[in-house]
Amino acid sequence: MGRVKTPAHRGRGELGREARLLEGRRSGAEGDAFRGQHQLRTVSDREVDGARHRVLVNEAESPLGWLKSRKDRNGRPLITDHQYQAGERLRADYWFAHLSPRVTSTWSALAPSERSRRAPPSNAAALRDEVIAAKERVMRALMAVGPEVAGVLVDICCELKGLEDAEKENGWPQRAGKVVLQIALTRLARHYGLIKDDKQKQARRGLRHWGSEDYRPTLDAWKKDPSDERET
């Protein structure tokens, strides 16, 4: 008959493996509990594989998520939804293109030699085109906000550095990083079309006149009769 092993008969190797498994389960449960307490989990619409899906997002994983969840003394978020969306959009392109600060600090678009003509349809060629397009979007965005504030976008939005680290590296006074970041994010959101300029809003609210095809506007309505001025 086979010999049944009791705890007393088990070797140290078997007991060690069981102890490690038990400890792994315990630490995993504790880790899940810790993450559940410290994550900022929200449901968000994100584009995955070319389609929109509702996914669970941990906004605490990025400095922008942390700033978005905090409020100033007046009860307003430290960054707006448009600023947050702009920063996350830049980060998505940055990570997809596998960029690094060394690449983006050159402030130059891709060389013409890198803009190869489209190869025959294939997954590899399509992916390469998408990566090049993402790089170009990042470069255009950084050029649009200007070199004065583009660096802080790369540091905080893309490289996930904290505000304090960015302030120290740039030699800024305390709390100056938040102001610079807000300016940079506003410019970025305007570049992405998330924020409209006041001039654009006023143009949309401008006077409109409906007329027939042969109608031509004139300035007669704004002309004053000199005799009216003499009478007054």
Short mmCIF file of C-alpha atoms in Angstrom, two decimals:
data_model
loop_
_atom_site.label_atom_id
_atom_site.label_comp_id
_atom_site.label_asym_id
_atom_site.label_seq_id
_atom_site.Cartn_x
_atom_site.Cartn_y
_atom_site.Cartn_z
CA MET A 1 0.00 0.00 0.00
CA GLY A 2 1.08 3.54 -0.67
CA ARG A 3 2.31 5.59 2.17
CA VAL A 4 0.18 8.58 3.11
CA LYS A 5 2.24 11.61 3.93
CA THR A 6 1.24 13.55 7.00
CA PRO A 7 2.65 16.97 7.90
CA ALA A 8 5.22 15.20 10.05
CA HIS A 9 6.41 13.07 7.12
CA ARG A 10 6.54 15.83 4.51
CA GLY A 11 9.91 17.04 3.46
CA ARG A 12 11.13 20.56 3.94
CA GLY A 13 10.85 21.20 0.21
CA GLU A 14 7.14 20.45 0.11
CA LEU A 15 6.43 22.48 3.24
CA GLY A 16 8.45 25.35 1.81
CA ARG A 17 6.45 25.33 -1.42
CA GLU A 18 3.15 25.30 0.45
CA ALA A 19 4.30 28.11 2.70
CA ARG A 20 5.27 30.20 -0.31
CA LEU A 21 1.94 29.55 -1.99
CA LEU A 22 0.04 30.48 1.17
CA GLU A 23 2.11 33.61 1.62
CA GLY A 24 1.58 34.52 -2.02
CA ARG A 25 -2.18 34.21 -1.69
CA ARG A 26 -2.12 36.24 1.52
CA SER A 27 0.06 39.00 0.08
CA GLY A 28 -2.05 39.05 -3.08
CA ALA A 29 -5.21 39.55 -1.06
CA GLU A 30 -3.55 42.25 1.01
CA GLY A 31 -2.27 43.88 -2.18
CA ASP A 32 -5.76 43.90 -3.69
CA ALA A 33 -7.13 45.47 -0.52
CA PHE A 34 -4.38 48.11 -0.54
CA ARG A 35 -4.96 48.92 -4.20
CA GLY A 36 -8.69 49.12 -3.64
CA GLN A 37 -8.18 51.71 -0.90
CA HIS A 38 -5.60 53.84 -2.74
CA GLN A 39 -6.77 53.69 -6.34
CA LEU A 40 -9.14 56.22 -7.89
CA ARG A 41 -11.23 53.80 -9.92
CA THR A 42 -13.68 55.35 -12.36
CA VAL A 43 -15.57 54.07 -15.39
CA SER A 44 -14.50 55.87 -18.54
CA ASP A 45 -15.10 55.62 -22.27
CA ARG A 46 -11.80 54.73 -23.92
CA GLU A 47 -10.86 53.74 -27.45
CA VAL A 48 -9.62 50.16 -27.55
CA ASP A 49 -8.74 48.47 -30.86
CA GLY A 50 -10.52 51.18 -32.81
CA ALA A 51 -13.78 50.94 -30.84
CA ARG A 52 -15.14 52.80 -27.83
CA HIS A 53 -15.52 50.72 -24.66
CA ARG A 54 -16.44 51.47 -21.07
CA VAL A 55 -13.45 50.44 -18.98
CA LEU A 56 -12.38 50.71 -15.36
CA VAL A 57 -9.58 53.26 -15.08
CA ASN A 58 -7.27 53.98 -12.17
CA GLU A 59 -6.82 57.74 -12.47
CA ALA A 60 -4.38 57.76 -9.54
CA GLU A 61 -1.73 56.13 -11.72
CA SER A 62 -0.86 59.50 -13.30
CA PRO A 63 -0.10 62.92 -11.78
CA LEU A 64 -2.95 64.38 -13.84
CA GLY A 65 -5.40 61.94 -12.28
CA TRP A 66 -4.21 63.00 -8.83
CA LEU A 67 -4.56 66.69 -9.69
CA LYS A 68 -8.00 66.15 -11.20
CA SER A 69 -9.21 64.53 -7.98
CA ARG A 70 -7.97 67.41 -5.79
CA LYS A 71 -9.61 70.81 -5.31
CA ASP A 72 -8.27 74.24 -4.47
CA ARG A 73 -9.39 76.43 -1.59
CA ASN A 74 -12.39 77.59 -3.62
CA GLY A 75 -13.58 74.04 -4.23
CA ARG A 76 -12.55 73.92 -7.88
CA PRO A 77 -10.53 71.02 -9.34
CA LEU A 78 -6.83 71.78 -9.75
CA ILE A 79 -7.19 70.93 -13.44
CA THR A 80 -10.31 70.90 -15.59
CA ASP A 81 -11.74 67.99 -17.53
CA HIS A 82 -10.48 69.50 -20.79
CA GLN A 83 -6.98 69.89 -19.39
CA TYR A 84 -7.01 66.32 -18.11
CA GLN A 85 -8.27 64.93 -21.43
CA ALA A 86 -5.60 66.87 -23.33
CA GLY A 87 -2.82 65.56 -21.12
CA GLU A 88 -4.03 61.96 -21.34
CA ARG A 89 -4.33 62.25 -25.11
CA LEU A 90 -0.72 63.41 -25.34
CA ARG A 91 0.39 60.57 -23.06
CA ALA A 92 -1.43 57.98 -25.18
CA ASP A 93 0.36 59.11 -28.35
CA TYR A 94 3.67 59.43 -26.51
CA TRP A 95 3.56 55.91 -25.10
CA PHE A 96 2.21 54.37 -28.30
CA ALA A 97 5.08 55.90 -30.26
CA HIS A 98 7.61 54.65 -27.68
CA LEU A 99 9.13 58.11 -27.37
CA SER A 100 11.61 59.27 -24.75
CA PRO A 101 12.57 62.74 -23.47
CA ARG A 102 15.72 62.60 -25.60
CA VAL A 103 13.64 62.27 -28.77
CA THR A 104 11.09 64.96 -28.00
CA SER A 105 13.70 67.45 -26.76
CA THR A 106 15.04 67.81 -30.31
CA TRP A 107 11.92 69.81 -31.28
CA SER A 108 12.09 68.52 -34.82
CA ALA A 109 9.61 66.51 -36.82
CA LEU A 110 10.50 63.24 -38.42
CA ALA A 111 13.04 63.44 -41.20
CA PRO A 112 11.67 63.05 -44.75
CA SER A 113 13.61 59.81 -45.13
CA GLU A 114 11.56 58.34 -42.30
CA ARG A 115 8.30 59.13 -44.08
CA SER A 116 8.45 56.08 -46.31
CA ARG A 117 5.68 55.39 -48.74
CA ARG A 118 3.02 53.01 -47.65
CA ALA A 119 4.07 49.42 -48.08
CA PRO A 120 1.68 46.70 -49.26
CA PRO A 121 -1.08 46.16 -46.69
CA SER A 122 0.16 44.17 -43.74
CA ASN A 123 -0.16 44.32 -39.98
CA ALA A 124 3.48 45.33 -39.55
CA ALA A 125 3.26 48.12 -42.11
CA ALA A 126 0.00 49.44 -40.68
CA LEU A 127 1.44 49.44 -37.18
CA ARG A 128 4.53 51.28 -38.36
CA ASP A 129 2.38 53.94 -40.03
CA GLU A 130 0.36 54.37 -36.85
CA VAL A 131 3.54 54.75 -34.78
CA ILE A 132 4.90 57.39 -37.16
CA ALA A 133 1.56 59.21 -37.07
CA ALA A 134 1.60 59.17 -33.27
CA LYS A 135 5.13 60.63 -33.24
CA GLU A 136 4.06 63.40 -35.58
CA ARG A 137 1.03 64.20 -33.41
CA VAL A 138 3.26 64.49 -30.35
CA MET A 139 5.70 66.77 -32.16
CA ARG A 140 2.90 68.99 -33.48
CA ALA A 141 1.34 69.24 -30.04
CA LEU A 142 4.62 70.21 -28.37
CA MET A 143 5.38 72.75 -31.08
CA ALA A 144 1.89 74.22 -30.67
CA VAL A 145 2.25 74.85 -26.93
CA GLY A 146 5.74 76.29 -27.37
CA PRO A 147 9.16 75.34 -25.99
CA GLU A 148 8.65 77.41 -22.84
CA VAL A 149 6.07 75.01 -21.40
CA ALA A 150 6.37 71.88 -23.54
CA GLY A 151 8.96 70.36 -21.23
CA VAL A 152 6.60 70.24 -18.28
CA LEU A 153 4.05 68.35 -20.39
CA VAL A 154 6.62 65.69 -21.23
CA ASP A 155 7.78 65.44 -17.61
CA ILE A 156 4.37 65.23 -15.93
CA CYS A 157 1.93 63.94 -18.55
CA CYS A 158 4.22 61.52 -20.39
CA GLU A 159 6.99 60.57 -17.96
CA LEU A 160 4.63 60.72 -14.95
CA LYS A 161 6.93 62.86 -12.82
CA GLY A 162 5.49 64.65 -9.82
CA LEU A 163 5.08 68.41 -9.64
CA GLU A 164 7.75 68.73 -6.96
CA ASP A 165 10.27 66.81 -9.06
CA ALA A 166 9.52 68.99 -12.09
CA GLU A 167 9.95 72.13 -10.00
CA LYS A 168 13.31 70.99 -8.64
CA GLU A 169 14.65 69.95 -12.04
CA ASN A 170 13.65 73.27 -13.61
CA GLY A 171 14.71 75.40 -10.65
CA TRP A 172 11.22 76.81 -10.14
CA PRO A 173 9.92 78.12 -6.82
CA GLN A 174 7.47 76.00 -4.87
CA ARG A 175 3.96 75.76 -6.39
CA ALA A 176 5.14 77.38 -9.63
CA GLY A 177 4.95 74.04 -11.40
CA LYS A 178 1.18 73.89 -11.02
CA VAL A 179 0.75 77.28 -12.67
CA VAL A 180 3.06 76.40 -15.56
CA LEU A 181 1.32 73.04 -16.01
CA GLN A 182 -2.11 74.67 -16.11
CA ILE A 183 -0.95 77.09 -18.80
CA ALA A 184 0.60 74.26 -20.81
CA LEU A 185 -2.49 72.06 -20.53
CA THR A 186 -4.75 74.93 -21.60
CA ARG A 187 -2.64 75.50 -24.71
CA LEU A 188 -2.64 71.77 -25.38
CA ALA A 189 -6.42 71.52 -25.01
CA ARG A 190 -6.83 74.44 -27.41
CA HIS A 191 -4.52 72.69 -29.90
CA TYR A 192 -6.67 69.55 -29.72
CA GLY A 193 -9.84 71.58 -30.19
CA LEU A 194 -11.14 70.85 -26.70
CA ILE A 195 -11.25 74.57 -25.87
CA LYS A 196 -12.52 77.21 -28.28
CA ASP A 197 -11.09 80.72 -28.41
CA ASP A 198 -13.35 83.65 -27.54
CA LYS A 199 -12.94 85.00 -31.07
CA GLN A 200 -14.24 81.74 -32.51
CA LYS A 201 -17.21 81.79 -30.15
CA GLN A 202 -18.04 85.39 -31.06
CA ALA A 203 -17.79 84.60 -34.76
CA ARG A 204 -20.28 81.77 -34.35
CA ARG A 205 -22.67 84.09 -32.51
CA GLY A 206 -22.31 86.76 -35.22
CA LEU A 207 -25.20 88.29 -37.15
CA ARG A 208 -26.58 86.14 -39.94
CA HIS A 209 -28.94 87.21 -42.72
CA TRP A 210 -31.06 84.99 -44.92
CA GLY A 211 -31.72 86.16 -48.48
CA SER A 212 -32.39 84.99 -52.01
CA GLU A 213 -29.65 83.82 -54.34
CA ASP A 214 -29.32 87.28 -55.98
CA TYR A 215 -29.19 89.12 -52.64
CA ARG A 216 -26.07 91.19 -52.00
CA PRO A 217 -25.50 92.94 -48.67
CA THR A 218 -24.97 96.70 -48.65
CA LEU A 219 -23.88 99.30 -46.12
CA ASP A 220 -26.87 101.59 -46.70
CA ALA A 221 -28.32 100.79 -43.31
CA TRP A 222 -25.19 102.11 -41.61
CA LYS A 223 -24.88 105.28 -43.71
CA LYS A 224 -26.09 108.46 -42.10
CA ASP A 225 -27.80 111.25 -43.97
CA PRO A 226 -25.71 114.44 -43.56
CA SER A 227 -28.94 116.46 -43.44
CA ASP A 228 -29.94 114.58 -40.29
CA GLU A 229 -26.76 115.73 -38.56
CA ARG A 230 -27.34 119.35 -39.66
CA GLU A 231 -30.86 119.32 -38.29
CA THR A 232 -29.61 118.26 -34.87
#
